[in-house]
PDB file of C-alpha atoms in Angstrom:
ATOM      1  CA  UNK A1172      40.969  15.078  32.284  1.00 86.00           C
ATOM      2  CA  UNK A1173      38.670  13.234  34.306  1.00 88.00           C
ATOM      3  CA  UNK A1174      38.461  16.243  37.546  1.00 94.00           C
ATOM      4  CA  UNK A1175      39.501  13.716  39.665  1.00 97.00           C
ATOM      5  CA  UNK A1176      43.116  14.314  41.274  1.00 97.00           C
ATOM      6  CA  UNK A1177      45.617  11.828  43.089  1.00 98.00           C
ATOM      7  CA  UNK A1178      48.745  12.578  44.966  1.00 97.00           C
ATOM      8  CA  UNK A1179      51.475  11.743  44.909  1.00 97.00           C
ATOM      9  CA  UNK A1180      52.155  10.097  41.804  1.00 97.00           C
ATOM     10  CA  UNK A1181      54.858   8.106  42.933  1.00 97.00           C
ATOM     11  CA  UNK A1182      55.840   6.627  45.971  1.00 97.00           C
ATOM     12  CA  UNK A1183      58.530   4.516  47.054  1.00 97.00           C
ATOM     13  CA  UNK A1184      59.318   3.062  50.678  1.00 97.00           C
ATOM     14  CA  UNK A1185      60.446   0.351  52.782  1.00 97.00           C
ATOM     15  CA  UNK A1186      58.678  -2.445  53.899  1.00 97.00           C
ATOM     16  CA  UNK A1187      57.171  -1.635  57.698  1.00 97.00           C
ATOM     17  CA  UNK A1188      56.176   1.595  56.723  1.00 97.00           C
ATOM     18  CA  UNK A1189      53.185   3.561  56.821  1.00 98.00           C
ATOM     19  CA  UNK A1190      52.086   5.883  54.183  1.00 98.00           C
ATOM     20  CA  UNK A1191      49.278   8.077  52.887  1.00 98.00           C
ATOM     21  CA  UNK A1192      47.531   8.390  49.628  1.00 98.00           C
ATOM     22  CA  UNK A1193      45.321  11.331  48.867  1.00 98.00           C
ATOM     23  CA  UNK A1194      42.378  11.725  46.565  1.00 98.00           C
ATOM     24  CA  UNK A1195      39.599  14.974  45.199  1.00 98.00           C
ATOM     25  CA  UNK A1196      36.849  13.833  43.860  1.00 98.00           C
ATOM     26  CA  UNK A1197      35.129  15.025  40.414  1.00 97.00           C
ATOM     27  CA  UNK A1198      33.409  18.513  41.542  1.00 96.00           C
ATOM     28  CA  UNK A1199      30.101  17.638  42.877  1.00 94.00           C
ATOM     29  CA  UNK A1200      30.751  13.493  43.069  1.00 96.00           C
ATOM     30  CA  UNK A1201      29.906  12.237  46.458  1.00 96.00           C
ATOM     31  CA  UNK A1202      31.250   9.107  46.367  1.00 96.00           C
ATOM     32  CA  UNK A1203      34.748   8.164  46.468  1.00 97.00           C
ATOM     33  CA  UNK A1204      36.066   4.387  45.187  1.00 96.00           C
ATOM     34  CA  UNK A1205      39.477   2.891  46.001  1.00 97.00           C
ATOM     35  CA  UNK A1206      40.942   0.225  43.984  1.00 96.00           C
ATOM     36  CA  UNK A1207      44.523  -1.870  43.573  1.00 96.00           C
ATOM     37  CA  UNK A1208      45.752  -2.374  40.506  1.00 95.00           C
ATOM     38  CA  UNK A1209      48.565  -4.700  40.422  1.00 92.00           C
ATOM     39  CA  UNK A1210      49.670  -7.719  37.674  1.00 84.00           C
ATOM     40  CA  UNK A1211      48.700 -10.774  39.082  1.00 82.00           C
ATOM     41  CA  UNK A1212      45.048  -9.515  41.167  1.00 83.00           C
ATOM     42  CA  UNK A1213      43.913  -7.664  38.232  1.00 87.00           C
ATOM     43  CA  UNK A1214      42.089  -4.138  39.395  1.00 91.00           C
ATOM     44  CA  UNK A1215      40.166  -4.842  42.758  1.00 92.00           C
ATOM     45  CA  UNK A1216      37.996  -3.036  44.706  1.00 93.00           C
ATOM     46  CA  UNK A1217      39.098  -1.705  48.162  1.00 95.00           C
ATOM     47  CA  UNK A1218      36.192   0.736  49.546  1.00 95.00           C
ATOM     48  CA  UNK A1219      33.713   3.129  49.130  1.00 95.00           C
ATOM     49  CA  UNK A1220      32.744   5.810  50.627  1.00 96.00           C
ATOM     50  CA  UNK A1221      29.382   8.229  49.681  1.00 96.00           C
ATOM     51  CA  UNK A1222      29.058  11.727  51.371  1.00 96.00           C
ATOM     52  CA  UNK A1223      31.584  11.008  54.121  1.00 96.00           C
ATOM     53  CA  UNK A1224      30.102   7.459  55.491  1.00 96.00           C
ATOM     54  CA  UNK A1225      31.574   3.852  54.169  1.00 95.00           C
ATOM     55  CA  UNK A1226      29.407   2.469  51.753  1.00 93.00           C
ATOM     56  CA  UNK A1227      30.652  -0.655  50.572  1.00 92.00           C
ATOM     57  CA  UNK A1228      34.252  -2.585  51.661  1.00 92.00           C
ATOM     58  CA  UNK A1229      35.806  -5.206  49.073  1.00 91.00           C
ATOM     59  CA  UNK A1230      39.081  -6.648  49.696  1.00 83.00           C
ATOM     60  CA  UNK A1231      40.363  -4.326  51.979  1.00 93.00           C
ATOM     61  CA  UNK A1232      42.947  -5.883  54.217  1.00 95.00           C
ATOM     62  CA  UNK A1233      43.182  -5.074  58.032  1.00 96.00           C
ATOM     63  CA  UNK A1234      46.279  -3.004  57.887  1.00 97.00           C
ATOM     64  CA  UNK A1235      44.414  -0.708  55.327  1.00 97.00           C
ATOM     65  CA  UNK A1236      41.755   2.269  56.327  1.00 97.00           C
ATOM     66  CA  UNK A1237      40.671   4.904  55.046  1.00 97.00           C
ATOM     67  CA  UNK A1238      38.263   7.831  55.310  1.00 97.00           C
ATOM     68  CA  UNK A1239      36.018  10.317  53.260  1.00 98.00           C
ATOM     69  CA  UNK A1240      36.622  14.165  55.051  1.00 97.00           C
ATOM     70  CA  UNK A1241      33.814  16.783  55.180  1.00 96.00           C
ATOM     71  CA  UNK A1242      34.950  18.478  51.602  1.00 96.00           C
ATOM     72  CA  UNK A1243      34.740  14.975  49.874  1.00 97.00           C
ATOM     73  CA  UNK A1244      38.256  14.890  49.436  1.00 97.00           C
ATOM     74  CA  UNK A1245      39.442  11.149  50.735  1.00 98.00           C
ATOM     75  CA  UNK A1246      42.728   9.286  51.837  1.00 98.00           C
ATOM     76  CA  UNK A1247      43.930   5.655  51.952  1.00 98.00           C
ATOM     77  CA  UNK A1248      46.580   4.657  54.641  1.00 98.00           C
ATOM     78  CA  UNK A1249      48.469   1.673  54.465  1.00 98.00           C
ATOM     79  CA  UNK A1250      50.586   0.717  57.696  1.00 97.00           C
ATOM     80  CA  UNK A1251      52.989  -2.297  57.785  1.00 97.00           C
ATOM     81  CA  UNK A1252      53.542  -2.020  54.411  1.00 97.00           C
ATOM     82  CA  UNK A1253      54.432  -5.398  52.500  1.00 96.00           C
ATOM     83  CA  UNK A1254      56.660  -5.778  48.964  1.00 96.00           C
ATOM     84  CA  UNK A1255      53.132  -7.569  47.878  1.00 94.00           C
ATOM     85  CA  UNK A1256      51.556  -3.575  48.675  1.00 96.00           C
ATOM     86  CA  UNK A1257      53.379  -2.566  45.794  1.00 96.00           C
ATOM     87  CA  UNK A1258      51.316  -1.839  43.241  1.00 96.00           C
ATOM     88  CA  UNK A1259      48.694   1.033  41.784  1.00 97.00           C
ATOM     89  CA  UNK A1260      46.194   2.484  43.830  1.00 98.00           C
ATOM     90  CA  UNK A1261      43.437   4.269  42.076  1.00 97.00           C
ATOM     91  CA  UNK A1262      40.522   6.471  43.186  1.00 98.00           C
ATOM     92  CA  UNK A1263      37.693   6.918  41.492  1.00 97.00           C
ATOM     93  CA  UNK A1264      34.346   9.039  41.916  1.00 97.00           C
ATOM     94  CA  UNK A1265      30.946   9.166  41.198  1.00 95.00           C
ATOM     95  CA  UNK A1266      27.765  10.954  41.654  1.00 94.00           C
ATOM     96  CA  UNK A1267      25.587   8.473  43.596  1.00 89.00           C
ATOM     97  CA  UNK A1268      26.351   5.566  46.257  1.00 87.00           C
ATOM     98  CA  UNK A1269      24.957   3.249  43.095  1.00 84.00           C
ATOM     99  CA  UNK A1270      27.446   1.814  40.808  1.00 80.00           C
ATOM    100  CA  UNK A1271      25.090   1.926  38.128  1.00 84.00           C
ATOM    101  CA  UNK A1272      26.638   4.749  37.037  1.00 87.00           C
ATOM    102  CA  UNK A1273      30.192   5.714  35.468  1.00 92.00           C
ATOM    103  CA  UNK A1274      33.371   6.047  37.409  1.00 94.00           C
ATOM    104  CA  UNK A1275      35.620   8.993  36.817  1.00 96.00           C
ATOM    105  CA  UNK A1276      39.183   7.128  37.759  1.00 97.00           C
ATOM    106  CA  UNK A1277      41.895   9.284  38.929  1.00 97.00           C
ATOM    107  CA  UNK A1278      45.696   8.764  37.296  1.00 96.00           C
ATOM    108  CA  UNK A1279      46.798   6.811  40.452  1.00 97.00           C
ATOM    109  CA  UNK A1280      49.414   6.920  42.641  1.00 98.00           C
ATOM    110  CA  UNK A1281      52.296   4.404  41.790  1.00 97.00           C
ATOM    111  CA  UNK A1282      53.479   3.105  45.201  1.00 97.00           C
ATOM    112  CA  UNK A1283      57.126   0.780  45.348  1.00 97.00           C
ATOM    113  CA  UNK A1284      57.976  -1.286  48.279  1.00 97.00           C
ATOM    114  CA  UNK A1285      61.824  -1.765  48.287  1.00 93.00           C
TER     115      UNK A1285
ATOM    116  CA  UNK B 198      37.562 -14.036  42.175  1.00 40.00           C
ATOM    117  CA  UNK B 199      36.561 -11.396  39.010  1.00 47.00           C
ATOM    118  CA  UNK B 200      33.296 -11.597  38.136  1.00 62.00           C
ATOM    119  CA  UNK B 201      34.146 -11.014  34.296  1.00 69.00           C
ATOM    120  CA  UNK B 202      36.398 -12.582  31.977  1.00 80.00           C
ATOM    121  CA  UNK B 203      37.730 -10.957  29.038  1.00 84.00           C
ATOM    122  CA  UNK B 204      38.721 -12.520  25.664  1.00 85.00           C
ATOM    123  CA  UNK B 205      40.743 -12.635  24.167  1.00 91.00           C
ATOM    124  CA  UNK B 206      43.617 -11.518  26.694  1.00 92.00           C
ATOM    125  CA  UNK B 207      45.465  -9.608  23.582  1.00 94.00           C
ATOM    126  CA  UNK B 208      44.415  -8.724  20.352  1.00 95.00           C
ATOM    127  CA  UNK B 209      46.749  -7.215  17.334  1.00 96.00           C
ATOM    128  CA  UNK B 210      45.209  -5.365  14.035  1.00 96.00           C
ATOM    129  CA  UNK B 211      45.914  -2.990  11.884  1.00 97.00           C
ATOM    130  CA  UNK B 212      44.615   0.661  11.620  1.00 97.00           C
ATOM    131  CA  UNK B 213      40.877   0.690   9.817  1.00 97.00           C
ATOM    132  CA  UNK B 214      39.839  -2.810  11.232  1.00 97.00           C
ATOM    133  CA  UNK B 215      36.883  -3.375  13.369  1.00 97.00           C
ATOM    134  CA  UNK B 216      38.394  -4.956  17.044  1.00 97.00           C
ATOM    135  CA  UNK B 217      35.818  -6.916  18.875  1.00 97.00           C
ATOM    136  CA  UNK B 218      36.329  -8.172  22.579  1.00 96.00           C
ATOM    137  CA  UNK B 219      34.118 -10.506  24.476  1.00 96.00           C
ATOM    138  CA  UNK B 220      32.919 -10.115  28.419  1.00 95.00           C
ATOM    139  CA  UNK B 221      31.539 -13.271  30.475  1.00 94.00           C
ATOM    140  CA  UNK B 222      30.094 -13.188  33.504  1.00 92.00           C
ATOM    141  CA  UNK B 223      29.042 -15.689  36.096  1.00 90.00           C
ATOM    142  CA  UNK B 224      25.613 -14.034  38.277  1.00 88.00           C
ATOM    143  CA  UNK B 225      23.091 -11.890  37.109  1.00 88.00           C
ATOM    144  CA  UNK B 226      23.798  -8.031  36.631  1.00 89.00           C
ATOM    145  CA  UNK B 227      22.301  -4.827  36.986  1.00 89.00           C
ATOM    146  CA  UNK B 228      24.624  -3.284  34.441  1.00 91.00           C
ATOM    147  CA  UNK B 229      27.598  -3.706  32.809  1.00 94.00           C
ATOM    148  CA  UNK B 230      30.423  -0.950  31.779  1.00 95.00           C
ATOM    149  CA  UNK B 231      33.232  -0.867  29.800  1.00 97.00           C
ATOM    150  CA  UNK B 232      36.317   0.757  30.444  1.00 97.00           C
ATOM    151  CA  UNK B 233      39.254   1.884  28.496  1.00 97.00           C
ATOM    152  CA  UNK B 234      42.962   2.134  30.322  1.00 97.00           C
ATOM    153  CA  UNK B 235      45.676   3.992  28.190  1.00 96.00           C
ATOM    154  CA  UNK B 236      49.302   2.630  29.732  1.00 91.00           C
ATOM    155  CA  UNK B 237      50.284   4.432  33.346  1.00 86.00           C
ATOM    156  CA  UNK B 238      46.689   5.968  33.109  1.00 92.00           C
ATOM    157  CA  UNK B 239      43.848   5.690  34.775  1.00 94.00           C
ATOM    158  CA  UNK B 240      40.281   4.007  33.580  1.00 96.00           C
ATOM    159  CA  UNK B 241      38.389   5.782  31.610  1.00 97.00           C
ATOM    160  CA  UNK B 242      34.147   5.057  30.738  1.00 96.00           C
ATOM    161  CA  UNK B 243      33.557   4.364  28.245  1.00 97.00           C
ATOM    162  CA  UNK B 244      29.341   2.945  27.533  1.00 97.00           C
ATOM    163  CA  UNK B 245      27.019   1.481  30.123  1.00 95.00           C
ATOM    164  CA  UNK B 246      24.813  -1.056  29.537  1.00 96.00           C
ATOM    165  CA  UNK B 247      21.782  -2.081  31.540  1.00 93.00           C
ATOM    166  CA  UNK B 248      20.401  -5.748  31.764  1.00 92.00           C
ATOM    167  CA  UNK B 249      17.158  -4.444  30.204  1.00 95.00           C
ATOM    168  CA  UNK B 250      19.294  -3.476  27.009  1.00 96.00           C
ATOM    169  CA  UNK B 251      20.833  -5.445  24.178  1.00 97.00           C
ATOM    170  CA  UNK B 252      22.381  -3.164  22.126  1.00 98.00           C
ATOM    171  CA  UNK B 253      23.766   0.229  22.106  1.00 97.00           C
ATOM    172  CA  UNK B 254      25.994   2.642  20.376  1.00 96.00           C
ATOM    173  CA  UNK B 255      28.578   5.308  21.047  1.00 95.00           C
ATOM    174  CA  UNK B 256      30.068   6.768  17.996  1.00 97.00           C
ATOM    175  CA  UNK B 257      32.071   3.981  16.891  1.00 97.00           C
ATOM    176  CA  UNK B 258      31.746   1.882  19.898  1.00 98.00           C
ATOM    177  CA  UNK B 259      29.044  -1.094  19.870  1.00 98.00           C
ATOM    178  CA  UNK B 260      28.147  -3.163  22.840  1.00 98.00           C
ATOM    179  CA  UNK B 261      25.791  -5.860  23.086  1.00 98.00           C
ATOM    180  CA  UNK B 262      24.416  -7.461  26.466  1.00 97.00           C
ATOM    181  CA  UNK B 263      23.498 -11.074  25.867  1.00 96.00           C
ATOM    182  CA  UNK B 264      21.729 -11.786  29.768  1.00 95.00           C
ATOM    183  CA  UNK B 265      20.469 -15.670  28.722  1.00 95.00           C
ATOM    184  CA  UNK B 266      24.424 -16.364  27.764  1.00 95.00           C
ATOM    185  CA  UNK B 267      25.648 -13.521  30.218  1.00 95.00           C
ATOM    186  CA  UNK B 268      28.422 -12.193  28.185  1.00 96.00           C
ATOM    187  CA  UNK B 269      28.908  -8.765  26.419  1.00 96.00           C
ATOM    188  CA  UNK B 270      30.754  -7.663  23.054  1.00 97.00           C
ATOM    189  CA  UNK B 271      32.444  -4.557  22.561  1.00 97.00           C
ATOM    190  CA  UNK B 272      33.243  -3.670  18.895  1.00 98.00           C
ATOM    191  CA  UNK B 273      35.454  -0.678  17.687  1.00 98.00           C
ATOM    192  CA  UNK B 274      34.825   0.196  14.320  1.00 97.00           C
ATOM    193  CA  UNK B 275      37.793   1.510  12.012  1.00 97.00           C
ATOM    194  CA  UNK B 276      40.072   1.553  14.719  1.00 97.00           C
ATOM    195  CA  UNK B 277      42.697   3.973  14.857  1.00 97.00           C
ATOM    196  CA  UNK B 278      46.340   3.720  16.160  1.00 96.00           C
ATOM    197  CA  UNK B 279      44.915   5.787  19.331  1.00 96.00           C
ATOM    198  CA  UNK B 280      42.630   3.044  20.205  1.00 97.00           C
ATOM    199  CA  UNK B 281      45.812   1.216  21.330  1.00 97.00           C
ATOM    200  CA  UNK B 282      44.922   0.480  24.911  1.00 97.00           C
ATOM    201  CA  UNK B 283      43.309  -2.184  27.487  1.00 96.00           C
ATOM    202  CA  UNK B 284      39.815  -2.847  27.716  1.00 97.00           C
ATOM    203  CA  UNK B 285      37.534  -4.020  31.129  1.00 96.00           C
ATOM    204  CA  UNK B 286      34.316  -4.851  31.508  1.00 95.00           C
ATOM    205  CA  UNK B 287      32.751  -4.330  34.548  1.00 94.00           C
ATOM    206  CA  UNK B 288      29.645  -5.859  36.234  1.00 92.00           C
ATOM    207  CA  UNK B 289      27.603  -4.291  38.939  1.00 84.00           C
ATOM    208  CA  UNK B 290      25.332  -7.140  40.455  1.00 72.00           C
ATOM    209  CA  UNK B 291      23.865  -5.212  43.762  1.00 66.00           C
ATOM    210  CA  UNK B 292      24.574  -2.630  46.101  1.00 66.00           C
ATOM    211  CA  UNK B 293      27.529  -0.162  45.072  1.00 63.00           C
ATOM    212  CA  UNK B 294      30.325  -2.331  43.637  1.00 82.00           C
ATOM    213  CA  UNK B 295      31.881  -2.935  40.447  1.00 88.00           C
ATOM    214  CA  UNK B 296      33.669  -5.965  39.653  1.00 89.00           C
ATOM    215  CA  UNK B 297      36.505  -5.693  37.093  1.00 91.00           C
ATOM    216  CA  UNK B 298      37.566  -7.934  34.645  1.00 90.00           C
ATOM    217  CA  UNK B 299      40.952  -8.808  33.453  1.00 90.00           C
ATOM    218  CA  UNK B 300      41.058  -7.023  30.436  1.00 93.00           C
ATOM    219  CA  UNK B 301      42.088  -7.055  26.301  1.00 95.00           C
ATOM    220  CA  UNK B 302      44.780  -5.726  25.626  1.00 96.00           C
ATOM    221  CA  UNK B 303      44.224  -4.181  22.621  1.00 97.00           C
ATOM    222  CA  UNK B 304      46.997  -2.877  19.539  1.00 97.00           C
ATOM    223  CA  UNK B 305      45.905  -0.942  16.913  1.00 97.00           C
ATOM    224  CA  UNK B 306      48.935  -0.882  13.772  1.00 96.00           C
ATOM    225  CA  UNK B 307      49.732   2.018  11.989  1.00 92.00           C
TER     226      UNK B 307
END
């Protein structure tokens, strides 16, 4: 068990709409990762987020956000939601802002476009 | 575009072999980590490297950091049928990022 919790585990919606991943951090991590996981991008990195301010963006498109709340815990929303959305969304956490350090990944939250 | 590049893509043996899997890079790196990803399960650490090391060891998990050739080996000793999983390397080159590889998909035969 890594202490780092996702929900929900599953998700499936319709194209157009908006939905809302959650994530808890490792007890006493500050800094919060998102990835995408799907087949043919491999595992990319979204956004970061250390002790409530962004810290780093990746390939986070436009109809993504997110935001890192006063008890650490974060959430990802994706609006306008595309079949190519469909994929896994991780979460990850860590100690520092530095990513010279391990990332405790989450389970991830399986989300389905129909 | 990833930053590392696994090899091979898949790799088969059976239970008590040694598995190694290869990591190339294209800038220079702070660090590298591998991960290990069960099926349906998140990554898990695995070792951490740093580009002032060449070697280490963790239980029976070697890595080796090769900076002048920028690549990395990972090597699991005796493997067991548990091992059965994919593998990513992952580079940190500055600032907070890590940059994931594909991955080996490794399976380890009863």
């Amino acid at each position: 068990d890594s202490g780092v919790t996702q929900t929900p585990k599953h998700l499936i919606t319709a194209t157009g709409q908006r939905v809302t991943l959650r994530c808890s951090p490792r007890s006493g991590d500050l800094s919060v990762y998102w990835y995408q996981q799907s087949l043919d991008q491999g595992l990319q990195f979204l956004i970061q987020y250390y002790n409530g301010e962004e810290r780093a963006k990746g390939n986070i498109l436009e109809r993504f956000s997110a935001q890192q709340f006063p008890d650490l815990h974060s959430e990802l929303n994706l609006s306008s939601l595309e079949l190519g959305d469909s994929a896994l969304y991780f979460c990850a956490s860590s100690v520092g802002a530095r990513s010279n350090q391990p990332q405790h990944f989450g389970d991830g939250t399986r989300l389905s476009i129909l | 575009s990833q930053q590392g590049e696994e090899d091979p893509q898949a790799l088969s043996i059976q239970e008590g072999e040694n598995a190694t899997m290869n990591c190339s890079y294209k800038t220079s790196i702070n660090n590298l980590q591998w991960y290990r990803q069960n099926s349906g399960r998140g990554l898990v650490h695995l070792i951490l490297i740093r580009s002032n090391e060449r070697e280490k060891h963790s239980g029976r998990l070697r890595v080796t950091l090769d900076t002048s050739k920028k690549s990395s080996s990972l090597l699991i000793t005796a493997s067991r049928a548990a091992d059965t999983a994919s593998y990513f390397c992952a580079t940190e080159t500055s600032g907070s990022r890590l940059t994931f590889g594909e991955g080996t998909q490794l399976t380890v035969n009863p």
